[in-house]
Amino acid sequence: MRQSELNNLKTYLLDRKKAILDNNSIHKQTMEHIQNNHINEADYAAMQIRNALDSSISQRHLLELEYIEQALEKIEKDIYGICEMCDEEIGIQRLKAKPHAKYCIVCRKIIEKDSKEKDQK
Ligand SMILES: [Zn+2]
């Protein structure tokens, strides 16, 4: 991988990390604002639904944040872009699409297939 490509991906990862953290802090402020103000029951019901949606989004963000942290750590250790399963290079095209990818496309498919089969059992 070229140094310029690595730098681009690192910048992307850092931006993405910041965006998730900013997003979550805005979300927290909004929730505190709502909690500090009197709300009627209809609002409360609507909020419950929104909460359920928001919490699934935050969960996804938290997971993504974890992957981003791991990817950044790998950049520091100079092992970024190597598949965790087969030790082959993940490939720049795949990393551009998904910079926090842990596996190459071949291993990713094996893992997905495995988890689908487990679900069916
Ligand atoms: Zn692999």
Tab-separated table of N, CA and C and ligand atoms in Angstrom:
chain	number	residue	atom	x	y	z
A	1	MET	N	0.837	-1.193	0.000
A	1	MET	CA	0.000	0.000	0.000
A	1	MET	C	0.881	1.255	0.000
A	2	ARG	N	0.490	2.216	-0.812
A	2	ARG	CA	1.264	3.462	-0.848
A	2	ARG	C	1.013	4.295	0.411
A	3	GLN	N	2.039	5.055	0.807
A	3	GLN	CA	1.927	5.888	2.002
A	3	GLN	C	0.774	6.889	1.876
A	4	SER	N	0.595	7.442	0.667
A	4	SER	CA	-0.476	8.429	0.466
A	4	SER	C	-1.846	7.783	0.658
A	5	GLU	N	-1.976	6.547	0.213
A	5	GLU	CA	-3.240	5.824	0.385
A	5	GLU	C	-3.508	5.564	1.872
A	6	LEU	N	-2.455	5.174	2.561
A	6	LEU	CA	-2.570	4.913	3.991
A	6	LEU	C	-2.974	6.191	4.730
A	7	ASN	N	-2.344	7.296	4.353
A	7	ASN	CA	-2.679	8.575	4.972
A	7	ASN	C	-4.139	8.953	4.738
A	8	ASN	N	-4.610	8.735	3.496
A	8	ASN	CA	-6.014	9.034	3.182
A	8	ASN	C	-6.965	8.220	4.046
A	9	LEU	N	-6.648	6.935	4.181
A	9	LEU	CA	-7.512	6.052	4.969
A	9	LEU	C	-7.474	6.435	6.447
A	10	LYS	N	-6.300	6.808	6.912
A	10	LYS	CA	-6.166	7.219	8.308
A	10	LYS	C	-6.991	8.482	8.572
A	11	THR	N	-6.905	9.435	7.651
A	11	THR	CA	-7.692	10.667	7.764
A	11	THR	C	-9.177	10.346	7.790
A	12	TYR	N	-9.573	9.451	6.891
A	12	TYR	CA	-10.984	9.061	6.848
A	12	TYR	C	-11.425	8.454	8.178
A	13	LEU	N	-10.615	7.556	8.714
A	13	LEU	CA	-10.945	6.880	9.977
A	13	LEU	C	-11.067	7.894	11.121
A	14	LEU	N	-10.145	8.842	11.157
A	14	LEU	CA	-10.175	9.858	12.217
A	14	LEU	C	-11.410	10.760	12.077
A	15	ASP	N	-11.734	11.133	10.830
A	15	ASP	CA	-12.925	11.956	10.590
A	15	ASP	C	-14.195	11.225	11.003
A	16	ARG	N	-14.233	9.959	10.629
A	16	ARG	CA	-15.403	9.125	10.921
A	16	ARG	C	-15.576	8.970	12.439
A	17	LYS	N	-14.461	8.769	13.116
A	17	LYS	CA	-14.480	8.645	14.574
A	17	LYS	C	-15.039	9.921	15.214
A	18	LYS	N	-14.558	11.048	14.731
A	18	LYS	CA	-15.002	12.339	15.245
A	18	LYS	C	-16.502	12.522	14.976
A	19	ALA	N	-16.934	12.174	13.764
A	19	ALA	CA	-18.342	12.329	13.392
A	19	ALA	C	-19.245	11.509	14.306
A	20	ILE	N	-18.830	10.275	14.603
A	20	ILE	CA	-19.632	9.412	15.474
A	20	ILE	C	-19.690	9.999	16.880
A	21	LEU	N	-18.545	10.441	17.381
A	21	LEU	CA	-18.504	10.999	18.731
A	21	LEU	C	-19.326	12.285	18.816
A	22	ASP	N	-19.212	13.146	17.812
A	22	ASP	CA	-20.004	14.381	17.783
A	22	ASP	C	-21.484	14.069	17.748
A	23	ASN	N	-21.827	13.150	16.885
A	23	ASN	CA	-23.217	12.736	16.718
A	23	ASN	C	-23.799	12.243	18.038
A	24	ASN	N	-23.016	11.429	18.746
A	24	ASN	CA	-23.496	10.883	20.009
A	24	ASN	C	-23.605	11.948	21.094
A	25	SER	N	-22.728	12.945	21.069
A	25	SER	CA	-22.814	13.972	22.104
A	25	SER	C	-24.005	14.895	21.852
A	26	ILE	N	-24.309	15.172	20.577
A	26	ILE	CA	-25.505	15.960	20.250
A	26	ILE	C	-26.746	15.202	20.713
A	27	HIS	N	-26.743	13.924	20.444
A	27	HIS	CA	-27.836	13.061	20.834
A	27	HIS	C	-28.054	13.110	22.352
A	28	LYS	N	-26.973	13.067	23.096
A	28	LYS	CA	-27.039	13.100	24.554
A	28	LYS	C	-27.625	14.416	25.063
A	29	GLN	N	-27.193	15.503	24.442
A	29	GLN	CA	-27.720	16.813	24.826
A	29	GLN	C	-29.221	16.898	24.580
A	30	THR	N	-29.668	16.369	23.439
A	30	THR	CA	-31.087	16.388	23.113
A	30	THR	C	-31.883	15.609	24.145
A	31	MET	N	-31.390	14.441	24.508
A	31	MET	CA	-32.088	13.610	25.483
A	31	MET	C	-32.151	14.302	26.840
A	32	GLU	N	-31.094	14.962	27.232
A	32	GLU	CA	-31.089	15.675	28.508
A	32	GLU	C	-32.075	16.828	28.481
A	33	HIS	N	-32.138	17.501	27.354
A	33	HIS	CA	-33.069	18.612	27.176
A	33	HIS	C	-34.507	18.121	27.350
A	34	ILE	N	-34.830	17.008	26.699
A	34	ILE	CA	-36.186	16.446	26.775
A	34	ILE	C	-36.507	16.040	28.215
A	35	GLN	N	-35.519	15.407	28.857
A	35	GLN	CA	-35.753	14.936	30.220
A	35	GLN	C	-35.964	16.089	31.204
A	36	ASN	N	-35.348	17.222	30.920
A	36	ASN	CA	-35.472	18.362	31.823
A	36	ASN	C	-36.735	19.183	31.608
A	37	ASN	N	-37.473	18.853	30.560
A	37	ASN	CA	-38.696	19.604	30.266
A	37	ASN	C	-39.918	18.726	30.450
A	38	HIS	N	-41.015	19.404	30.861
A	38	HIS	CA	-42.248	18.648	31.057
A	38	HIS	C	-42.779	18.153	29.719
A	39	ILE	N	-43.115	16.872	29.658
A	39	ILE	CA	-43.674	16.326	28.421
A	39	ILE	C	-44.946	15.547	28.717
A	40	ASN	N	-45.897	15.610	27.804
A	40	ASN	CA	-47.151	14.865	28.010
A	40	ASN	C	-47.015	13.410	27.548
A	41	GLU	N	-48.056	12.646	27.768
A	41	GLU	CA	-47.967	11.202	27.526
A	41	GLU	C	-47.769	10.821	26.064
A	42	ALA	N	-48.428	11.563	25.180
A	42	ALA	CA	-48.294	11.277	23.743
A	42	ALA	C	-46.848	11.491	23.305
A	43	ASP	N	-46.274	12.568	23.788
A	43	ASP	CA	-44.868	12.842	23.482
A	43	ASP	C	-43.986	11.728	24.012
A	44	TYR	N	-44.350	11.300	25.201
A	44	TYR	CA	-43.549	10.263	25.849
A	44	TYR	C	-43.551	8.972	25.030
A	45	ALA	N	-44.744	8.598	24.535
A	45	ALA	CA	-44.865	7.393	23.710
A	45	ALA	C	-44.036	7.516	22.435
A	46	ALA	N	-44.118	8.688	21.823
A	46	ALA	CA	-43.354	8.926	20.594
A	46	ALA	C	-41.856	8.846	20.895
A	47	MET	N	-41.514	9.330	22.059
A	47	MET	CA	-40.104	9.336	22.448
A	47	MET	C	-39.587	7.918	22.693
A	48	GLN	N	-40.442	7.088	23.283
A	48	GLN	CA	-40.069	5.695	23.515
A	48	GLN	C	-39.686	5.014	22.207
A	49	ILE	N	-40.510	5.258	21.190
A	49	ILE	CA	-40.251	4.671	19.872
A	49	ILE	C	-38.936	5.199	19.327
A	50	ARG	N	-38.756	6.493	19.465
A	50	ARG	CA	-37.544	7.099	18.953
A	50	ARG	C	-36.312	6.582	19.712
A	51	ASN	N	-36.489	6.411	21.006
A	51	ASN	CA	-35.407	5.858	21.829
A	51	ASN	C	-34.962	4.492	21.336
A	52	ALA	N	-35.962	3.663	21.038
A	52	ALA	CA	-35.678	2.310	20.572
A	52	ALA	C	-34.884	2.363	19.281
A	53	LEU	N	-35.280	3.273	18.394
A	53	LEU	CA	-34.561	3.428	17.131
A	53	LEU	C	-33.155	3.959	17.384
A	54	ASP	N	-33.083	4.984	18.235
A	54	ASP	CA	-31.788	5.603	18.513
A	54	ASP	C	-30.811	4.633	19.149
A	55	SER	N	-31.318	3.799	20.042
A	55	SER	CA	-30.388	2.921	20.739
A	55	SER	C	-29.797	1.882	19.795
A	56	SER	N	-30.571	1.466	18.785
A	56	SER	CA	-30.001	0.521	17.820
A	56	SER	C	-28.952	1.218	16.959
A	57	ILE	N	-29.185	2.480	16.660
A	57	ILE	CA	-28.198	3.243	15.892
A	57	ILE	C	-26.924	3.421	16.709
A	58	SER	N	-27.076	3.766	17.989
A	58	SER	CA	-25.888	3.963	18.823
A	58	SER	C	-25.094	2.672	18.962
A	59	GLN	N	-25.799	1.568	19.091
A	59	GLN	CA	-25.123	0.272	19.186
A	59	GLN	C	-24.249	0.029	17.970
A	60	ARG	N	-24.825	0.323	16.812
A	60	ARG	CA	-24.082	0.136	15.567
A	60	ARG	C	-22.879	1.069	15.534
A	61	HIS	N	-23.102	2.303	16.010
A	61	HIS	CA	-22.017	3.274	16.041
A	61	HIS	C	-20.910	2.844	16.992
A	62	LEU	N	-21.310	2.315	18.132
A	62	LEU	CA	-20.321	1.873	19.106
A	62	LEU	C	-19.436	0.778	18.532
A	63	LEU	N	-20.078	-0.139	17.810
A	63	LEU	CA	-19.346	-1.236	17.190
A	63	LEU	C	-18.395	-0.691	16.123
A	64	GLU	N	-18.912	0.244	15.332
A	64	GLU	CA	-18.079	0.838	14.290
A	64	GLU	C	-16.895	1.572	14.913
A	65	LEU	N	-17.182	2.266	16.016
A	65	LEU	CA	-16.132	3.001	16.729
A	65	LEU	C	-15.027	2.056	17.193
A	66	GLU	N	-15.445	0.897	17.676
A	66	GLU	CA	-14.484	-0.105	18.136
A	66	GLU	C	-13.603	-0.575	16.969
A	67	TYR	N	-14.235	-0.825	15.820
A	67	TYR	CA	-13.484	-1.250	14.633
A	67	TYR	C	-12.521	-0.161	14.185
A	68	ILE	N	-12.993	1.085	14.252
A	68	ILE	CA	-12.152	2.213	13.847
A	68	ILE	C	-10.933	2.307	14.760
A	69	GLU	N	-11.163	2.167	16.076
A	69	GLU	CA	-10.053	2.201	17.035
A	69	GLU	C	-9.028	1.110	16.718
A	70	GLN	N	-9.541	-0.068	16.418
A	70	GLN	CA	-8.657	-1.189	16.098
A	70	GLN	C	-7.861	-0.916	14.832
A	71	ALA	N	-8.540	-0.331	13.839
A	71	ALA	CA	-7.866	-0.016	12.575
A	71	ALA	C	-6.763	1.019	12.805
A	72	LEU	N	-7.076	2.041	13.630
A	72	LEU	CA	-6.078	3.079	13.914
A	72	LEU	C	-4.874	2.500	14.663
A	73	GLU	N	-5.165	1.578	15.551
A	73	GLU	CA	-4.095	0.911	16.297
A	73	GLU	C	-3.187	0.126	15.345
A	74	LYS	N	-3.827	-0.513	14.372
A	74	LYS	CA	-3.061	-1.283	13.389
A	74	LYS	C	-2.186	-0.382	12.535
A	75	ILE	N	-2.706	0.805	12.203
A	75	ILE	CA	-1.894	1.755	11.432
A	75	ILE	C	-0.644	2.102	12.229
A	76	GLU	N	-0.819	2.353	13.534
A	76	GLU	CA	0.316	2.678	14.408
A	76	GLU	C	1.343	1.542	14.434
A	77	LYS	N	0.835	0.324	14.476
A	77	LYS	CA	1.721	-0.847	14.564
A	77	LYS	C	2.223	-1.309	13.205
A	78	ASP	N	1.749	-0.628	12.149
A	78	ASP	CA	2.175	-0.954	10.793
A	78	ASP	C	1.690	-2.326	10.326
A	79	ILE	N	0.545	-2.735	10.823
A	79	ILE	CA	-0.024	-4.014	10.354
A	79	ILE	C	-1.398	-3.792	9.740
A	80	TYR	N	-1.682	-2.538	9.402
A	80	TYR	CA	-2.983	-2.202	8.837
A	80	TYR	C	-3.136	-2.760	7.417
A	81	GLY	N	-4.347	-3.243	7.112
A	81	GLY	CA	-4.620	-3.728	5.759
A	81	GLY	C	-4.289	-5.198	5.566
A	82	ILE	N	-3.975	-5.874	6.707
A	82	ILE	CA	-3.687	-7.314	6.650
A	82	ILE	C	-4.892	-8.061	7.242
A	83	CYS	N	-5.349	-9.071	6.525
A	83	CYS	CA	-6.495	-9.861	6.976
A	83	CYS	C	-6.167	-10.595	8.284
A	84	GLU	N	-7.094	-10.560	9.250
A	84	GLU	CA	-6.850	-11.210	10.546
A	84	GLU	C	-6.970	-12.737	10.470
A	85	MET	N	-7.579	-13.217	9.397
A	85	MET	CA	-7.742	-14.670	9.247
A	85	MET	C	-6.579	-15.305	8.498
A	86	CYS	N	-6.261	-14.756	7.328
A	86	CYS	CA	-5.309	-15.451	6.457
A	86	CYS	C	-3.984	-14.702	6.281
A	87	ASP	N	-3.845	-13.530	6.922
A	87	ASP	CA	-2.617	-12.727	6.849
A	87	ASP	C	-2.279	-12.204	5.455
A	88	GLU	N	-3.236	-12.287	4.546
A	88	GLU	CA	-3.024	-11.704	3.219
A	88	GLU	C	-3.429	-10.227	3.260
A	89	GLU	N	-2.972	-9.469	2.267
A	89	GLU	CA	-3.404	-8.076	2.183
A	89	GLU	C	-4.890	-8.006	1.842
A	90	ILE	N	-5.590	-7.099	2.506
A	90	ILE	CA	-7.033	-6.989	2.279
A	90	ILE	C	-7.312	-6.399	0.895
A	91	GLY	N	-6.466	-5.513	0.448
A	91	GLY	CA	-6.667	-4.910	-0.883
A	91	GLY	C	-7.192	-3.495	-0.754
A	92	ILE	N	-6.588	-2.599	-1.507
A	92	ILE	CA	-6.889	-1.181	-1.373
A	92	ILE	C	-8.327	-0.848	-1.769
A	93	GLN	N	-8.871	-1.542	-2.762
A	93	GLN	CA	-10.245	-1.245	-3.193
A	93	GLN	C	-11.240	-1.519	-2.063
A	94	ARG	N	-11.044	-2.639	-1.392
A	94	ARG	CA	-11.927	-3.004	-0.290
A	94	ARG	C	-11.736	-2.043	0.887
A	95	LEU	N	-10.506	-1.667	1.156
A	95	LEU	CA	-10.244	-0.741	2.263
A	95	LEU	C	-10.822	0.648	1.988
A	96	LYS	N	-10.817	1.036	0.719
A	96	LYS	CA	-11.408	2.332	0.376
A	96	LYS	C	-12.909	2.314	0.630
A	97	ALA	N	-13.526	1.168	0.352
A	97	ALA	CA	-14.967	1.037	0.575
A	97	ALA	C	-15.276	0.883	2.063
A	98	LYS	N	-14.370	0.203	2.770
A	98	LYS	CA	-14.598	-0.073	4.188
A	98	LYS	C	-13.260	-0.030	4.917
A	99	PRO	N	-12.829	1.159	5.318
A	99	PRO	CA	-11.470	1.315	5.873
A	99	PRO	C	-11.226	0.548	7.165
A	100	HIS	N	-12.289	0.180	7.890
A	100	HIS	CA	-12.061	-0.554	9.132
A	100	HIS	C	-12.241	-2.063	8.947
A	101	ALA	N	-12.195	-2.519	7.694
A	101	ALA	CA	-12.331	-3.953	7.418
A	101	ALA	C	-11.234	-4.751	8.140
A	102	LYS	N	-11.635	-5.865	8.741
A	102	LYS	CA	-10.663	-6.702	9.453
A	102	LYS	C	-10.228	-7.898	8.616
A	103	TYR	N	-11.072	-8.245	7.643
A	103	TYR	CA	-10.806	-9.454	6.857
A	103	TYR	C	-10.806	-9.136	5.371
A	104	CYS	N	-10.103	-9.939	4.608
A	104	CYS	CA	-10.153	-9.815	3.160
A	104	CYS	C	-11.516	-10.323	2.685
A	105	ILE	N	-11.817	-10.062	1.439
A	105	ILE	CA	-13.154	-10.377	0.923
A	105	ILE	C	-13.439	-11.881	0.983
A	106	VAL	N	-12.407	-12.705	0.764
A	106	VAL	CA	-12.585	-14.162	0.781
A	106	VAL	C	-12.967	-14.637	2.180
A	107	CYS	N	-12.212	-14.187	3.198
A	107	CYS	CA	-12.484	-14.594	4.577
A	107	CYS	C	-13.819	-14.029	5.061
A	108	ARG	N	-14.098	-12.785	4.654
A	108	ARG	CA	-15.377	-12.159	5.026
A	108	ARG	C	-16.545	-13.051	4.591
A	109	LYS	N	-16.455	-13.583	3.377
A	109	LYS	CA	-17.526	-14.434	2.842
A	109	LYS	C	-17.634	-15.734	3.644
A	110	ILE	N	-16.484	-16.283	4.031
A	110	ILE	CA	-16.487	-17.517	4.831
A	110	ILE	C	-17.176	-17.253	6.180
A	111	ILE	N	-16.814	-16.136	6.818
A	111	ILE	CA	-17.403	-15.801	8.111
A	111	ILE	C	-18.908	-15.585	7.992
A	112	GLU	N	-19.307	-14.855	6.948
A	112	GLU	CA	-20.738	-14.597	6.750
A	112	GLU	C	-21.506	-15.888	6.524
A	113	LYS	N	-20.909	-16.778	5.754
A	113	LYS	CA	-21.541	-18.065	5.464
A	113	LYS	C	-21.684	-18.866	6.760
A	114	ASP	N	-20.613	-18.890	7.553
A	114	ASP	CA	-20.630	-19.592	8.842
A	114	ASP	C	-21.723	-19.073	9.757
A	115	SER	N	-21.822	-17.742	9.876
A	115	SER	CA	-22.799	-17.184	10.810
A	115	SER	C	-24.218	-17.418	10.316
A	116	LYS	N	-24.403	-17.438	8.999
A	116	LYS	CA	-25.734	-17.737	8.462
A	116	LYS	C	-26.127	-19.180	8.775
A	117	GLU	N	-25.168	-20.092	8.612
A	117	GLU	CA	-25.451	-21.499	8.882
A	117	GLU	C	-25.773	-21.724	10.356
A	118	LYS	N	-25.064	-21.008	11.227
A	118	LYS	CA	-25.336	-21.110	12.658
A	118	LYS	C	-26.739	-20.615	12.992
A	119	ASP	N	-27.148	-19.528	12.320
A	119	ASP	CA	-28.478	-18.970	12.553
A	119	ASP	C	-29.577	-19.969	12.194
A	120	GLN	N	-29.308	-20.728	11.154
A	120	GLN	CA	-30.345	-21.661	10.678
A	120	GLN	C	-30.491	-22.875	11.592
A	121	LYS	N	-29.423	-23.199	12.294
A	121	LYS	CA	-29.474	-24.381	13.148
A	121	LYS	C	-30.286	-24.151	14.429
B	1	ZN	ZN	-8.309	-13.349	4.538
